[in-house]
PDB file of C-alpha atoms in Angstrom:
ATOM      1  CA  MET A   1       0.000   0.000   0.000  1.00 38.00           C
ATOM      2  CA  LYS A   2       2.888   2.376   0.845  1.00 35.00           C
ATOM      3  CA  TYR A   3       4.398   1.911  -2.616  1.00 36.00           C
ATOM      4  CA  LEU A   4       1.018   2.571  -4.262  1.00 34.00           C
ATOM      5  CA  LEU A   5       0.767   5.873  -2.393  1.00 35.00           C
ATOM      6  CA  LEU A   6       4.269   6.825  -3.459  1.00 34.00           C
ATOM      7  CA  THR A   7       3.445   6.049  -7.086  1.00 34.00           C
ATOM      8  CA  CYS A   8       0.326   8.215  -6.903  1.00 34.00           C
ATOM      9  CA  ALA A   9       2.290  11.065  -5.414  1.00 33.00           C
ATOM     10  CA  ILE A  10       4.984  10.875  -8.050  1.00 31.00           C
ATOM     11  CA  LEU A  11       2.697  10.576 -11.038  1.00 32.00           C
ATOM     12  CA  ALA A  12       0.050  12.934  -9.611  1.00 31.00           C
ATOM     13  CA  ALA A  13      -2.409  11.569 -12.149  1.00 31.00           C
ATOM     14  CA  GLY A  14      -5.644   9.770 -11.442  1.00 31.00           C
ATOM     15  CA  CYS A  15      -4.943   9.638  -7.705  1.00 29.00           C
ATOM     16  CA  GLY A  16      -6.585  12.884  -6.619  1.00 28.00           C
ATOM     17  CA  LYS A  17      -5.146  15.442  -4.241  1.00 26.00           C
ATOM     18  CA  TYR A  18      -3.024  14.499  -1.273  1.00 25.00           C
ATOM     19  CA  ASP A  19      -1.965  16.449   1.799  1.00 30.00           C
ATOM     20  CA  VAL A  20       1.605  16.985   2.891  1.00 32.00           C
ATOM     21  CA  VAL A  21       2.877  17.865   6.318  1.00 33.00           C
ATOM     22  CA  GLY A  22       3.699  21.540   6.553  1.00 35.00           C
ATOM     23  CA  THR A  23       3.791  22.273  10.264  1.00 38.00           C
ATOM     24  CA  GLY A  24       6.408  22.088  12.958  1.00 49.00           C
ATOM     25  CA  SER A  25       9.758  20.535  12.130  1.00 66.00           C
ATOM     26  CA  LYS A  26       8.396  17.803   9.864  1.00 78.00           C
ATOM     27  CA  VAL A  27       9.367  17.629   6.212  1.00 92.00           C
ATOM     28  CA  GLY A  28       6.897  17.417   3.339  1.00 91.00           C
ATOM     29  CA  GLY A  29       5.651  20.995   3.143  1.00 92.00           C
ATOM     30  CA  GLN A  30       6.172  23.592   0.434  1.00 93.00           C
ATOM     31  CA  LEU A  31       9.617  25.180   0.628  1.00 95.00           C
ATOM     32  CA  SER A  32       9.362  28.615   2.191  1.00 91.00           C
ATOM     33  CA  ILE A  33      11.975  30.925   0.722  1.00 91.00           C
ATOM     34  CA  SER A  34      13.090  33.883   2.813  1.00 91.00           C
ATOM     35  CA  PRO A  35      16.056  36.120   2.008  1.00 94.00           C
ATOM     36  CA  LEU A  36      18.986  35.986   4.383  1.00 95.00           C
ATOM     37  CA  SER A  37      18.736  38.733   6.984  1.00 95.00           C
ATOM     38  CA  SER A  38      21.701  40.679   8.277  1.00 96.00           C
ATOM     39  CA  LEU A  39      21.484  38.596  11.471  1.00 97.00           C
ATOM     40  CA  ASP A  40      21.553  35.394   9.403  1.00 97.00           C
ATOM     41  CA  ARG A  41      24.718  36.566   7.675  1.00 97.00           C
ATOM     42  CA  THR A  42      26.332  37.560  10.972  1.00 97.00           C
ATOM     43  CA  ASN A  43      25.473  34.197  12.516  1.00 98.00           C
ATOM     44  CA  LEU A  44      26.634  32.238   9.468  1.00 98.00           C
ATOM     45  CA  ALA A  45      29.908  34.180   9.432  1.00 98.00           C
ATOM     46  CA  ALA A  46      30.452  33.231  13.100  1.00 98.00           C
ATOM     47  CA  ILE A  47      29.650  29.569  12.377  1.00 98.00           C
ATOM     48  CA  CYS A  48      31.918  29.400   9.330  1.00 98.00           C
ATOM     49  CA  SER A  49      34.725  31.109  11.257  1.00 98.00           C
ATOM     50  CA  ALA A  50      34.380  28.647  14.146  1.00 98.00           C
ATOM     51  CA  LEU A  51      34.431  25.680  11.743  1.00 97.00           C
ATOM     52  CA  SER A  52      37.732  26.939  10.350  1.00 96.00           C
ATOM     53  CA  GLN A  53      39.279  27.358  13.826  1.00 96.00           C
ATOM     54  CA  LYS A  54      38.625  23.878  15.203  1.00 93.00           C
ATOM     55  CA  SER A  55      41.639  21.876  16.303  1.00 90.00           C
ATOM     56  CA  LEU A  56      41.784  18.646  14.303  1.00 87.00           C
ATOM     57  CA  SER A  57      43.854  15.634  15.207  1.00 87.00           C
ATOM     58  CA  ALA A  58      43.511  12.182  13.664  1.00 90.00           C
ATOM     59  CA  GLY A  59      42.711   9.654  16.351  1.00 91.00           C
ATOM     60  CA  SER A  60      40.859  12.076  18.617  1.00 93.00           C
ATOM     61  CA  THR A  61      37.776  10.579  20.259  1.00 94.00           C
ATOM     62  CA  LEU A  62      34.339  12.214  20.283  1.00 96.00           C
ATOM     63  CA  THR A  63      31.337  10.587  21.965  1.00 98.00           C
ATOM     64  CA  PHE A  64      27.776  11.285  20.914  1.00 98.00           C
ATOM     65  CA  SER A  65      24.369  10.500  22.367  1.00 98.00           C
ATOM     66  CA  THR A  66      22.417   9.211  19.362  1.00 98.00           C
ATOM     67  CA  ILE A  67      18.944   8.190  18.305  1.00 98.00           C
ATOM     68  CA  GLU A  68      17.567   6.894  15.020  1.00 98.00           C
ATOM     69  CA  ARG A  69      13.835   6.632  14.277  1.00 97.00           C
ATOM     70  CA  ASP A  70      12.097   4.870  11.412  1.00 96.00           C
ATOM     71  CA  CYS A  71       9.437   6.294   9.086  1.00 96.00           C
ATOM     72  CA  THR A  72       6.698   5.909  11.692  1.00 93.00           C
ATOM     73  CA  GLU A  73       8.868   7.447  14.439  1.00 93.00           C
ATOM     74  CA  ASN A  74       9.619   4.210  16.221  1.00 97.00           C
ATOM     75  CA  THR A  75      13.118   4.120  17.728  1.00 97.00           C
ATOM     76  CA  ILE A  76      15.491   1.848  15.792  1.00 96.00           C
ATOM     77  CA  THR A  77      18.675   2.508  17.766  1.00 96.00           C
ATOM     78  CA  SER A  78      19.716   4.766  20.620  1.00 97.00           C
ATOM     79  CA  GLY A  79      22.643   5.134  22.958  1.00 98.00           C
ATOM     80  CA  ASP A  80      26.145   6.560  23.245  1.00 98.00           C
ATOM     81  CA  VAL A  81      28.501   6.103  20.303  1.00 98.00           C
ATOM     82  CA  ALA A  82      32.258   6.675  20.577  1.00 98.00           C
ATOM     83  CA  THR A  83      33.845   7.929  17.355  1.00 98.00           C
ATOM     84  CA  SER A  84      37.372   8.490  16.149  1.00 97.00           C
ATOM     85  CA  VAL A  85      38.476  11.385  13.922  1.00 96.00           C
ATOM     86  CA  GLN A  86      40.173   9.947  10.851  1.00 95.00           C
ATOM     87  CA  SER A  87      41.978  11.615   7.956  1.00 92.00           C
ATOM     88  CA  ASN A  88      40.310  11.123   4.579  1.00 87.00           C
ATOM     89  CA  GLY A  89      42.498  12.676   1.941  1.00 83.00           C
ATOM     90  CA  GLY A  90      42.178  16.434   2.396  1.00 81.00           C
ATOM     91  CA  SER A  91      39.340  16.193   4.913  1.00 87.00           C
ATOM     92  CA  PHE A  92      38.413  14.376   8.116  1.00 94.00           C
ATOM     93  CA  VAL A  93      35.632  11.909   8.894  1.00 96.00           C
ATOM     94  CA  LEU A  94      34.115  10.346  11.996  1.00 97.00           C
ATOM     95  CA  LYS A  95      34.342   6.556  12.291  1.00 97.00           C
ATOM     96  CA  ARG A  96      32.700   4.381  14.934  1.00 97.00           C
ATOM     97  CA  LYS A  97      35.376   3.079  17.288  1.00 96.00           C
ATOM     98  CA  SER A  98      33.493  -0.193  17.727  1.00 96.00           C
ATOM     99  CA  ASP A  99      33.787  -1.397  14.122  1.00 96.00           C
ATOM    100  CA  GLY A 100      35.408   1.351  12.029  1.00 96.00           C
ATOM    101  CA  SER A 101      32.249   2.089  10.051  1.00 97.00           C
ATOM    102  CA  ASN A 102      31.103   5.611   9.208  1.00 97.00           C
ATOM    103  CA  PHE A 103      29.245   7.503  11.927  1.00 98.00           C
ATOM    104  CA  MET A 104      25.655   8.557  11.066  1.00 97.00           C
ATOM    105  CA  PHE A 105      27.037  12.085  10.407  1.00 98.00           C
ATOM    106  CA  PRO A 106      30.496  11.210   9.063  1.00 97.00           C
ATOM    107  CA  ASP A 107      31.758  14.650   8.010  1.00 95.00           C
ATOM    108  CA  VAL A 108      33.930  16.566  10.445  1.00 95.00           C
ATOM    109  CA  GLU A 109      32.409  19.872   9.403  1.00 96.00           C
ATOM    110  CA  THR A 110      34.686  22.539   7.908  1.00 95.00           C
ATOM    111  CA  PRO A 111      33.998  25.596   5.726  1.00 96.00           C
ATOM    112  CA  THR A 112      34.900  23.545   2.634  1.00 94.00           C
ATOM    113  CA  ALA A 113      33.433  20.135   3.525  1.00 92.00           C
ATOM    114  CA  GLY A 114      30.085  19.143   4.932  1.00 95.00           C
ATOM    115  CA  LEU A 115      26.694  20.741   5.373  1.00 97.00           C
ATOM    116  CA  LEU A 116      27.721  24.380   4.847  1.00 98.00           C
ATOM    117  CA  GLN A 117      30.426  24.078   2.209  1.00 95.00           C
ATOM    118  CA  ASP A 118      28.339  25.913  -0.416  1.00 95.00           C
ATOM    119  CA  VAL A 119      27.537  28.651   2.102  1.00 97.00           C
ATOM    120  CA  CYS A 120      30.888  29.226   3.776  1.00 97.00           C
ATOM    121  CA  THR A 121      32.829  29.296   0.496  1.00 95.00           C
ATOM    122  CA  ASN A 122      30.562  32.048  -0.897  1.00 95.00           C
ATOM    123  CA  LEU A 123      28.996  33.693   2.132  1.00 94.00           C
ATOM    124  CA  ALA A 124      29.018  37.236   0.755  1.00 92.00           C
ATOM    125  CA  GLY A 125      27.279  36.160  -2.434  1.00 94.00           C
ATOM    126  CA  PHE A 126      25.025  33.426  -1.041  1.00 95.00           C
ATOM    127  CA  GLU A 127      21.288  33.963  -1.478  1.00 95.00           C
ATOM    128  CA  ASN A 128      18.266  31.793  -0.721  1.00 97.00           C
ATOM    129  CA  PRO A 129      17.513  29.580  -2.501  1.00 96.00           C
ATOM    130  CA  LEU A 130      20.634  27.955  -3.887  1.00 96.00           C
ATOM    131  CA  ASN A 131      19.610  26.188  -7.105  1.00 96.00           C
ATOM    132  CA  THR A 132      21.807  23.143  -7.735  1.00 93.00           C
ATOM    133  CA  GLY A 133      19.874  22.128 -10.832  1.00 93.00           C
ATOM    134  CA  SER A 134      18.028  19.237  -9.218  1.00 94.00           C
ATOM    135  CA  GLU A 135      17.447  20.824  -5.800  1.00 96.00           C
ATOM    136  CA  LEU A 136      16.572  24.105  -4.127  1.00 97.00           C
ATOM    137  CA  VAL A 137      18.486  24.678  -0.874  1.00 97.00           C
ATOM    138  CA  THR A 138      17.765  27.297   1.791  1.00 97.00           C
ATOM    139  CA  VAL A 139      19.586  28.117   5.023  1.00 97.00           C
ATOM    140  CA  SER A 140      18.451  30.015   8.103  1.00 97.00           C
ATOM    141  CA  THR A 141      19.710  30.819  11.596  1.00 97.00           C
ATOM    142  CA  THR A 142      16.400  32.305  12.757  1.00 93.00           C
ATOM    143  CA  GLY A 143      12.819  31.053  12.988  1.00 91.00           C
ATOM    144  CA  SER A 144      10.718  28.447  14.771  1.00 91.00           C
ATOM    145  CA  ASP A 145      12.668  25.454  13.404  1.00 92.00           C
ATOM    146  CA  LEU A 146      15.611  26.436  15.610  1.00 94.00           C
ATOM    147  CA  ALA A 147      13.701  25.221  18.671  1.00 95.00           C
ATOM    148  CA  GLU A 148      14.846  21.706  17.714  1.00 95.00           C
ATOM    149  CA  CYS A 149      18.439  22.767  18.473  1.00 95.00           C
ATOM    150  CA  GLY A 150      17.733  23.801  22.022  1.00 92.00           C
ATOM    151  CA  SER A 151      19.436  26.761  23.674  1.00 88.00           C
ATOM    152  CA  GLN A 152      23.081  26.332  24.620  1.00 93.00           C
ATOM    153  CA  ALA A 153      25.604  29.025  25.577  1.00 95.00           C
ATOM    154  CA  GLU A 154      28.371  29.790  23.048  1.00 97.00           C
ATOM    155  CA  ASN A 155      26.489  27.898  20.325  1.00 98.00           C
ATOM    156  CA  LEU A 156      24.638  28.910  17.162  1.00 98.00           C
ATOM    157  CA  CYS A 157      22.269  26.780  15.110  1.00 98.00           C
ATOM    158  CA  VAL A 158      21.624  26.649  11.373  1.00 98.00           C
ATOM    159  CA  VAL A 159      18.788  24.893   9.528  1.00 97.00           C
ATOM    160  CA  VAL A 160      19.239  23.687   5.945  1.00 97.00           C
ATOM    161  CA  GLN A 161      16.193  22.681   3.893  1.00 97.00           C
ATOM    162  CA  ARG A 162      16.267  20.804   0.584  1.00 97.00           C
ATOM    163  CA  ALA A 163      13.512  20.462  -2.002  1.00 96.00           C
ATOM    164  CA  LYS A 164      13.371  19.120  -5.540  1.00 94.00           C
ATOM    165  CA  THR A 165      13.212  21.859  -8.160  1.00 95.00           C
ATOM    166  CA  SER A 166      10.405  19.935  -9.852  1.00 94.00           C
ATOM    167  CA  ASP A 167       7.877  20.381  -7.022  1.00 94.00           C
ATOM    168  CA  SER A 168       9.516  22.583  -4.313  1.00 95.00           C
ATOM    169  CA  ILE A 169       8.393  20.094  -1.628  1.00 95.00           C
ATOM    170  CA  VAL A 170      10.876  19.838   1.248  1.00 96.00           C
ATOM    171  CA  HIS A 171      12.267  16.295   1.366  1.00 96.00           C
ATOM    172  CA  THR A 172      15.089  16.842   3.899  1.00 97.00           C
ATOM    173  CA  LYS A 173      15.837  19.177   6.801  1.00 97.00           C
ATOM    174  CA  ASP A 174      19.205  19.338   8.540  1.00 98.00           C
ATOM    175  CA  TRP A 175      19.957  21.028  11.841  1.00 98.00           C
ATOM    176  CA  MET A 176      23.486  21.800  13.014  1.00 98.00           C
ATOM    177  CA  ARG A 177      24.399  23.488  16.299  1.00 98.00           C
ATOM    178  CA  VAL A 178      27.999  24.688  16.381  1.00 98.00           C
ATOM    179  CA  LYS A 179      30.144  25.867  19.291  1.00 98.00           C
ATOM    180  CA  VAL A 180      31.277  29.315  18.124  1.00 98.00           C
ATOM    181  CA  SER A 181      33.265  30.354  21.219  1.00 97.00           C
ATOM    182  CA  ASP A 182      35.019  28.470  23.978  1.00 95.00           C
ATOM    183  CA  PHE A 183      35.670  30.603  27.037  1.00 94.00           C
ATOM    184  CA  GLY A 184      35.644  27.456  29.176  1.00 91.00           C
ATOM    185  CA  ASN A 185      38.464  25.876  27.129  1.00 92.00           C
ATOM    186  CA  THR A 186      36.527  22.677  26.462  1.00 90.00           C
ATOM    187  CA  GLY A 187      38.378  22.098  23.202  1.00 91.00           C
ATOM    188  CA  LYS A 188      35.092  21.854  21.296  1.00 94.00           C
ATOM    189  CA  LEU A 189      35.319  25.159  19.399  1.00 97.00           C
ATOM    190  CA  GLY A 190      34.150  24.640  15.819  1.00 97.00           C
ATOM    191  CA  TYR A 191      32.639  21.197  16.424  1.00 97.00           C
ATOM    192  CA  PHE A 192      28.961  20.500  15.991  1.00 97.00           C
ATOM    193  CA  THR A 193      27.394  19.872  19.377  1.00 97.00           C
ATOM    194  CA  LEU A 194      24.190  18.675  17.738  1.00 98.00           C
ATOM    195  CA  ARG A 195      23.336  17.299  14.289  1.00 98.00           C
ATOM    196  CA  MET A 196      19.920  16.177  13.233  1.00 98.00           C
ATOM    197  CA  LYS A 197      18.390  15.121   9.930  1.00 97.00           C
ATOM    198  CA  LYS A 198      14.749  14.500   9.048  1.00 97.00           C
ATOM    199  CA  THR A 199      14.096  13.081   5.603  1.00 97.00           C
ATOM    200  CA  ARG A 200      11.292  11.531   3.580  1.00 94.00           C
ATOM    201  CA  SER A 201      13.733   9.184   1.849  1.00 87.00           C
ATOM    202  CA  PHE A 202      12.250   5.675   1.536  1.00 86.00           C
ATOM    203  CA  CYS A 203       9.171   6.775   3.510  1.00 92.00           C
ATOM    204  CA  GLY A 204       5.533   7.229   2.565  1.00 88.00           C
ATOM    205  CA  LEU A 205       3.579  10.474   2.514  1.00 85.00           C
ATOM    206  CA  ASN A 206       3.652  12.383   5.797  1.00 87.00           C
ATOM    207  CA  GLU A 207       6.383  10.081   7.143  1.00 94.00           C
ATOM    208  CA  GLN A 208      10.042  10.733   7.851  1.00 95.00           C
ATOM    209  CA  LEU A 209      13.259   9.166   9.045  1.00 96.00           C
ATOM    210  CA  THR A 210      15.046  10.909  11.916  1.00 97.00           C
ATOM    211  CA  PHE A 211      18.736  10.830  12.820  1.00 98.00           C
ATOM    212  CA  ARG A 212      20.065  12.752  15.820  1.00 98.00           C
ATOM    213  CA  ALA A 213      23.465  13.013  17.502  1.00 98.00           C
ATOM    214  CA  GLU A 214      24.484  15.259  20.396  1.00 98.00           C
ATOM    215  CA  LEU A 215      28.102  15.708  21.463  1.00 97.00           C
ATOM    216  CA  LYS A 216      28.721  14.699  25.059  1.00 95.00           C
TER     217      LYS A 216
END
């Protein structure tokens, strides 16, 4: 039945209208495009600067509290995951210490690799939406979606939304909370303290997969 619904949604012929989720932090709604405000640009500049200042060392250990939920929001896995920072050519990735496999968010975020690479490398000229040809991408550091990041001192959060250019329906939302100052000398400057992704990939209408990791 799920695959029949997906076929109807894709073809949009002979299946009638269907509703998509457009409230809260769920995906599936029409992409809302807002220009970057001066505060957005200030916040993004601080995030990109922090990403460039992080201290990277292959073999360093980072532990995350994680949760993964299936399309119907049932928990698949949860618990603490220890990761190791590993060199990957000109970038760094996070590998699970238990078996060496990629962490659920493998990129060690930098201005040139990861979620914000298209933003940080062209911050002065970046405008919403970024059209990649197949996708429309928007970023924001303000708005109701930021509630998912929680409030944490010395941190800023950014939300990235992705929609297909063919229908402008949001299929994926990413949240990233970054430590942008470190007066307590925790050594976490420039690291994401929270990453979360909600996506409709492989799910039916009004359903989503959720992946969440919070640095301990």
